[in-house]
Coordinates of C-alpha atoms in Angstrom, one line a residue:
Chain A
X1 CA 100.0 119.2 -4.7
X2 CA 101.7 118.6 -8.1
X3 CA 100.0 116.1 -10.4
X4 CA 102.1 114.0 -12.9
X5 CA 100.9 113.5 -16.4
X6 CA 99.5 110.1 -15.7
X7 CA 97.2 111.5 -13.1
X8 CA 96.1 114.3 -15.3
X9 CA 95.5 112.3 -18.4
X10 CA 92.7 109.6 -18.0
X11 CA 93.9 106.2 -18.9
X12 CA 92.8 105.0 -22.4
X13 CA 90.8 101.9 -22.2
X14 CA 91.7 98.9 -24.4
X15 CA 89.0 97.1 -26.3
X16 CA 88.8 94.2 -23.9
X17 CA 88.1 96.6 -21.1
X18 CA 85.4 98.4 -23.1
X19 CA 83.9 95.1 -24.2
X20 CA 83.9 93.7 -20.6
X21 CA 82.4 97.1 -19.2
X22 CA 79.6 96.7 -21.9
X23 CA 79.0 93.1 -21.0
X24 CA 79.0 93.9 -17.3
X25 CA 76.4 96.7 -17.6
X26 CA 74.1 94.5 -19.6
X27 CA 74.5 91.2 -17.6
X28 CA 75.3 92.3 -13.9
X29 CA 71.7 92.1 -12.6
X30 CA 71.2 88.7 -14.1
X31 CA 74.5 87.4 -12.7
X32 CA 73.8 89.0 -9.4
X33 CA 70.4 87.2 -9.2
X34 CA 71.9 84.0 -10.1
X35 CA 74.4 84.3 -7.4
X36 CA 71.7 85.1 -4.8
X37 CA 69.7 82.2 -6.2
X38 CA 72.6 79.8 -5.6
X39 CA 74.1 81.1 -2.4
X40 CA 72.1 82.1 0.6
X41 CA 74.6 84.3 2.3
X42 CA 75.1 87.7 0.9
X43 CA 78.9 87.7 1.5
X44 CA 79.2 84.3 -0.3
X45 CA 77.1 85.5 -3.1
X46 CA 79.4 88.5 -3.6
X47 CA 82.3 86.0 -3.7
X48 CA 80.6 84.0 -6.4
X49 CA 79.8 87.1 -8.3
X50 CA 83.5 88.1 -8.3
X51 CA 84.6 84.7 -9.3
X52 CA 82.2 84.7 -12.3
X53 CA 83.5 88.2 -13.3
X54 CA 87.1 87.0 -13.1
X55 CA 86.4 84.1 -15.4
X56 CA 84.5 86.3 -17.9
X57 CA 87.4 88.6 -18.0
X58 CA 89.8 85.9 -18.3
X59 CA 88.0 84.2 -21.2
X60 CA 86.8 87.1 -23.0
X61 CA 89.6 86.8 -25.6
X62 CA 88.7 83.2 -26.2
X63 CA 85.0 83.9 -27.0
X64 CA 84.6 82.8 -30.6
X65 CA 81.1 83.8 -31.2
X66 CA 79.9 80.3 -31.6
X67 CA 77.0 80.9 -29.4
X68 CA 75.2 84.1 -28.2
X69 CA 77.3 86.0 -25.9
X70 CA 74.6 85.9 -23.1
X71 CA 74.5 82.1 -23.4
X72 CA 78.3 82.1 -23.2
X73 CA 78.1 84.2 -20.0
X74 CA 75.5 82.1 -18.5
X75 CA 77.4 79.0 -19.1
X76 CA 80.4 80.4 -17.3
X77 CA 78.2 81.7 -14.5
X78 CA 76.4 78.4 -14.0
X79 CA 79.4 76.2 -14.2
X80 CA 81.1 78.3 -11.7
X81 CA 78.1 78.4 -9.4
X82 CA 77.8 74.7 -9.5
X83 CA 81.4 74.1 -8.4
X84 CA 81.4 77.0 -5.9
X85 CA 81.7 76.1 -2.3
X86 CA 82.9 77.6 1.0
X87 CA 86.2 75.9 0.5
X88 CA 86.7 77.0 -3.1
X89 CA 85.9 80.5 -1.7
X90 CA 88.6 80.3 0.9
X91 CA 91.0 79.1 -1.7
X92 CA 90.2 81.9 -4.1
X93 CA 90.3 84.7 -1.5
X94 CA 94.1 84.4 -1.7
X95 CA 94.0 84.9 -5.4
X96 CA 91.7 87.9 -5.9
X97 CA 92.9 91.5 -5.9
X98 CA 89.4 92.9 -6.2
X99 CA 88.3 95.2 -3.4
X100 CA 86.7 93.3 -0.5
X101 CA 84.3 96.0 -0.2
X102 CA 82.4 95.0 -3.3
X103 CA 78.9 95.3 -2.1
X104 CA 76.1 94.3 -4.5
X105 CA 73.2 94.8 -2.1
X106 CA 70.2 96.2 -3.5
X107 CA 69.6 99.8 -2.7
X108 CA 66.1 99.9 -3.9
X109 CA 63.2 100.2 -1.6
X110 CA 60.9 97.3 -1.7
X111 CA 57.7 97.2 0.2
X112 CA 57.7 94.9 3.2
X113 CA 55.4 92.5 1.3
X114 CA 57.8 92.4 -1.6
X115 CA 60.8 92.0 0.6
X116 CA 59.1 88.9 2.2
X117 CA 58.2 87.4 -1.1
X118 CA 61.8 87.9 -2.4
X119 CA 63.1 86.0 0.7
X120 CA 60.5 83.3 0.2
X121 CA 61.6 83.1 -3.5
X122 CA 65.3 82.8 -2.6
X123 CA 64.5 80.1 0.0
X124 CA 62.3 78.2 -2.5
X125 CA 65.1 78.3 -5.1
X126 CA 67.7 77.3 -2.6
X127 CA 65.6 74.2 -1.6
X128 CA 65.7 73.0 -5.2
X129 CA 68.3 70.5 -6.4
X130 CA 71.3 72.1 -8.0
X131 CA 70.3 71.4 -11.7
X132 CA 66.7 72.6 -11.0
X133 CA 68.3 75.6 -9.5
X134 CA 70.0 76.4 -12.8
X135 CA 66.9 75.8 -14.7
X136 CA 64.8 77.8 -12.3
X137 CA 67.0 80.9 -12.4
X138 CA 67.2 80.8 -16.1
X139 CA 63.6 80.3 -16.5
X140 CA 63.0 83.4 -14.2
X141 CA 65.2 85.3 -16.7
X142 CA 62.8 84.3 -19.6
X143 CA 65.6 82.3 -21.2
X144 CA 64.3 80.2 -24.1
X145 CA 64.2 76.4 -23.5
X146 CA 66.7 75.9 -26.3
X147 CA 69.3 78.0 -24.4
X148 CA 68.4 76.4 -21.1
X149 CA 69.2 73.0 -22.7
X150 CA 72.4 74.2 -24.3
X151 CA 73.6 75.7 -21.0
X152 CA 72.6 72.8 -18.8
X153 CA 73.5 69.9 -21.1
X154 CA 70.0 68.2 -21.0
X155 CA 67.5 67.7 -23.8
X156 CA 64.9 70.4 -24.6
X157 CA 62.1 67.9 -23.8
X158 CA 63.6 67.2 -20.4
X159 CA 63.9 71.0 -19.8
X160 CA 60.2 71.3 -20.5
X161 CA 59.4 68.5 -18.0
X162 CA 61.6 70.1 -15.4
X163 CA 60.1 73.5 -16.1
X164 CA 56.6 72.3 -15.3
X165 CA 57.8 70.8 -12.0
X166 CA 59.7 74.0 -11.1
X167 CA 57.0 76.4 -11.8
X168 CA 54.6 74.3 -9.7
X169 CA 57.0 74.0 -6.9
X170 CA 57.9 77.8 -6.9
X171 CA 54.3 78.8 -7.2
X172 CA 53.2 76.6 -4.4
X173 CA 55.9 77.7 -2.1
X174 CA 55.1 81.3 -2.6
X175 CA 51.4 80.7 -2.1
X176 CA 51.4 78.7 1.2
X177 CA 48.0 77.2 2.0
X178 CA 46.5 78.5 5.3
X179 CA 46.4 75.7 7.9
X180 CA 43.1 73.9 8.0
X181 CA 42.4 74.0 4.3
Chain B
X1 CA 46.1 87.4 -3.4
X2 CA 47.7 84.5 -5.2
X3 CA 51.2 84.9 -6.7
X4 CA 51.4 83.3 -10.2
X5 CA 54.5 82.5 -11.9
X6 CA 54.5 85.7 -14.1
X7 CA 54.4 87.7 -10.9
X8 CA 57.3 85.6 -9.5
X9 CA 59.2 86.4 -12.7
X10 CA 58.6 90.1 -12.4
X11 CA 59.5 90.0 -8.8
X12 CA 62.8 88.1 -9.6
X13 CA 63.7 90.5 -12.4
X14 CA 63.0 93.6 -10.3
X15 CA 66.1 93.0 -8.3
X16 CA 69.1 95.0 -9.5
X17 CA 72.8 94.8 -8.5
X18 CA 74.3 98.0 -7.3
X19 CA 76.5 99.7 -9.7
X20 CA 80.0 100.2 -8.4
X21 CA 83.2 101.7 -9.6
X22 CA 83.9 99.7 -12.8
X23 CA 87.4 101.1 -13.3
X24 CA 88.4 99.8 -9.9
X25 CA 86.9 96.4 -10.8
X26 CA 88.8 96.2 -14.1
X27 CA 92.0 97.2 -12.2
X28 CA 91.4 94.5 -9.7
X29 CA 90.8 91.9 -12.4
X30 CA 94.0 92.8 -14.2
X31 CA 95.9 92.7 -10.9
X32 CA 94.4 89.3 -10.2
X33 CA 95.3 88.2 -13.7
X34 CA 99.0 89.3 -13.3
X35 CA 99.3 87.7 -9.8
X36 CA 98.0 84.4 -11.2
X37 CA 100.4 84.6 -14.1
X38 CA 103.3 85.2 -11.8
X39 CA 102.3 82.3 -9.6
X40 CA 102.1 80.0 -12.6
X41 CA 105.5 81.1 -13.8
X42 CA 106.9 80.5 -10.3
X43 CA 105.4 77.0 -10.2
X44 CA 106.7 76.2 -13.7
X45 CA 110.2 77.5 -12.7
X46 CA 110.6 75.2 -9.6
X47 CA 111.5 72.1 -11.5
X48 CA 114.1 73.6 -13.9
X49 CA 115.7 75.6 -11.1
X50 CA 116.0 72.5 -8.9
X51 CA 117.3 70.5 -11.7
X52 CA 119.8 73.2 -12.8
X53 CA 121.1 73.4 -9.1
X54 CA 121.6 69.7 -9.0
X55 CA 123.4 69.6 -12.2
X56 CA 125.6 72.4 -11.1
X57 CA 126.3 70.9 -7.7
X58 CA 126.9 67.3 -8.5
X59 CA 129.9 66.0 -10.3
X60 CA 127.9 64.3 -13.1
X61 CA 130.7 64.7 -15.6
X62 CA 133.0 62.5 -13.6
X63 CA 130.6 59.6 -13.1
X64 CA 128.0 58.1 -15.3
X65 CA 126.2 56.6 -12.3
X66 CA 125.7 60.2 -11.0
X67 CA 124.5 61.4 -14.4
X68 CA 122.0 58.5 -14.4
X69 CA 120.7 59.5 -11.0
X70 CA 120.3 63.0 -12.1
X71 CA 118.5 62.0 -15.1
X72 CA 116.2 59.8 -13.2
X73 CA 115.5 62.6 -10.7
X74 CA 114.8 64.9 -13.6
X75 CA 112.4 62.5 -15.4
X76 CA 110.6 61.8 -12.0
X77 CA 110.2 65.5 -11.3
X78 CA 109.0 66.3 -14.8
X79 CA 106.6 63.4 -14.8
X80 CA 105.2 64.3 -11.4
X81 CA 104.9 68.0 -12.4
X82 CA 103.0 67.1 -15.5
X83 CA 100.7 64.9 -13.5
X84 CA 99.9 67.6 -11.0
X85 CA 99.5 70.2 -13.7
X86 CA 97.1 68.1 -15.7
X87 CA 95.0 67.3 -12.7
X88 CA 94.7 70.8 -11.5
X89 CA 91.0 72.0 -11.4
X90 CA 91.5 75.6 -12.4
X91 CA 88.6 77.9 -11.5
X92 CA 88.4 78.8 -15.1
X93 CA 88.8 75.3 -16.5
X94 CA 86.7 75.2 -19.7
X95 CA 83.8 76.7 -18.0
X96 CA 83.3 78.9 -20.9
X97 CA 83.0 76.2 -23.6
X98 CA 81.3 73.2 -21.9
X99 CA 77.7 72.5 -21.2
X100 CA 77.0 71.5 -17.6
X101 CA 77.2 67.8 -18.3
X102 CA 80.6 67.9 -20.0
X103 CA 81.9 70.4 -17.4
X104 CA 80.9 68.2 -14.6
X105 CA 82.3 65.2 -16.2
X106 CA 85.8 66.7 -16.8
X107 CA 85.8 68.2 -13.2
X108 CA 84.9 64.9 -11.7
X109 CA 87.6 63.1 -13.8
X110 CA 90.2 65.6 -12.7
X111 CA 89.4 65.3 -9.1
X112 CA 89.5 61.5 -9.2
X113 CA 92.9 61.8 -11.0
X114 CA 94.1 63.9 -8.0
X115 CA 93.2 61.1 -5.7
X116 CA 95.0 58.6 -7.9
X117 CA 98.2 60.7 -8.1
X118 CA 98.3 60.9 -4.3
X119 CA 97.5 57.3 -3.6
X120 CA 99.5 55.7 -6.4
X121 CA 101.8 57.6 -8.4
X122 CA 103.5 59.5 -5.5
X123 CA 104.8 56.1 -4.1
X124 CA 106.3 55.4 -7.5
X125 CA 107.8 58.9 -7.4
X126 CA 109.3 58.2 -4.0
X127 CA 110.8 54.9 -5.3
X128 CA 112.4 56.7 -8.3
X129 CA 113.8 59.4 -6.0
X130 CA 115.1 56.8 -3.5
X131 CA 116.8 54.8 -6.3
X132 CA 118.3 57.7 -7.9
X133 CA 119.7 59.1 -4.6
X134 CA 121.0 55.7 -3.7
X135 CA 122.9 55.4 -7.0
X136 CA 124.4 58.8 -6.5
X137 CA 125.3 58.0 -2.8
X138 CA 126.9 54.9 -3.9
X139 CA 129.5 56.8 -5.9
X140 CA 129.8 59.8 -3.7
X141 CA 130.2 57.9 -0.4
X142 CA 132.7 55.4 -1.9
X143 CA 135.6 56.6 0.2
X144 CA 133.8 56.2 3.5
X145 CA 133.5 53.1 5.6
X146 CA 131.0 50.3 4.8
X147 CA 129.1 51.0 8.0
X148 CA 128.7 54.7 7.2
X149 CA 127.6 53.9 3.7
X150 CA 125.1 51.4 4.6
X151 CA 123.7 53.6 7.2
X152 CA 123.5 56.5 4.7
X153 CA 121.7 54.3 2.1
X154 CA 119.2 52.9 4.6
X155 CA 118.7 56.3 6.4
X156 CA 118.0 58.2 3.2
X157 CA 115.7 55.5 1.8
X158 CA 113.7 55.2 5.1
X159 CA 113.5 59.1 5.3
X160 CA 112.2 59.4 1.7
X161 CA 109.5 56.7 2.2
X162 CA 108.5 57.9 5.7
X163 CA 108.2 61.5 4.6
X164 CA 106.4 60.7 1.4
X165 CA 104.0 58.2 3.2
X166 CA 103.0 60.8 5.8
X167 CA 102.7 63.6 3.3
X168 CA 100.5 61.4 1.0
X169 CA 98.4 60.3 4.1
X170 CA 98.0 64.0 5.1
X171 CA 97.1 64.9 1.4
X172 CA 94.5 62.1 1.2
X173 CA 93.0 63.2 4.6
X174 CA 92.8 66.7 3.2
X175 CA 91.2 65.5 0.0
X176 CA 88.6 63.5 2.0
X177 CA 87.6 66.7 3.7
X178 CA 87.7 69.0 0.6
X179 CA 87.5 67.1 -2.6
X180 CA 85.2 64.1 -1.5
X181 CA 82.1 66.4 -0.8
X182 CA 82.6 68.1 -4.1
X183 CA 83.0 64.8 -6.0
X184 CA 79.9 63.4 -4.4
X185 CA 78.0 66.5 -5.3
X186 CA 79.2 66.4 -8.8
X187 CA 78.3 62.7 -9.1
X188 CA 74.9 63.5 -7.8
X189 CA 74.6 66.3 -10.4
X190 CA 75.7 64.0 -13.2
X191 CA 73.2 61.4 -12.4
X192 CA 70.5 64.0 -12.3
X193 CA 71.6 65.4 -15.7
X194 CA 71.9 61.9 -17.2
X195 CA 68.3 61.1 -16.1

């Protein structure tokens, strides 16, 4: 087999590719968790993940540094998640060239108890109204209230009110009271 | 043992996405970007190509009426093209610069505008097309008998309005199934954000 020069010399990456790779490595877990928090089905969560990555890639050149890059990424991720639906997914399937085999499933071995808790957590988040879901997932990532307010477009005070309700709701759902108590 | 919120946070953050071939991902993104650009260029080219063909095929230099009809068709096509373009909810639409509230507002306005285009403006577009074609027919069919001319005028007008009416109806039915649920969801979210 004869290799041509293009196969022997690795492709030089441009600055956008390098920047994207850096951002991807730092934020992929958070985006992945956000997707699973918004969409129950794994396949749909993968589609949402892809859509968010496409938008980050497409808008990377226009990032002006007016906010933290993580806030910027979250804003894209949440706005995408809020308007993401099955129908949107079907529409976008025709537009994407990314491998359909992209599997983001977690290879780590959780204990059975942890696995059950994770499923309960997803269910609890999924049951929240959309805006609360945004706040809940940001809260779970330890995002400051100021950033949550900036991303969601509500006041910091209202974030604080919502946070208390969300914390109580999630904690209650993950600690179901035994019957009879 | 009770799970407190810190435990929940730890549990949440313990989940990791599987690393996969980043080069393949970037290549995929670049391909997607190129494909979308090609599609946009294709859409943008339809109007000028159609108009160029009409100006090439029609004897507009010989008749001011035909020239007028072509100008009306051109204006109508450009107007509708602009309306459709400005109403498109692109997946990337400002999602990078808007807070949720602003983003939801613009998305909702654009979706409402799409309804308005289908329900109102497309009938006016049909009227403009019918008027322009009738003006052109008036000149082009002059050598034919009155019966044929009247039949052609009535026929083309009816065809334009019937085709447009049914395509608008179909479009609105499609919007009722696809856009309406999204609009309702966005409205609900906006109310929630405003509160």
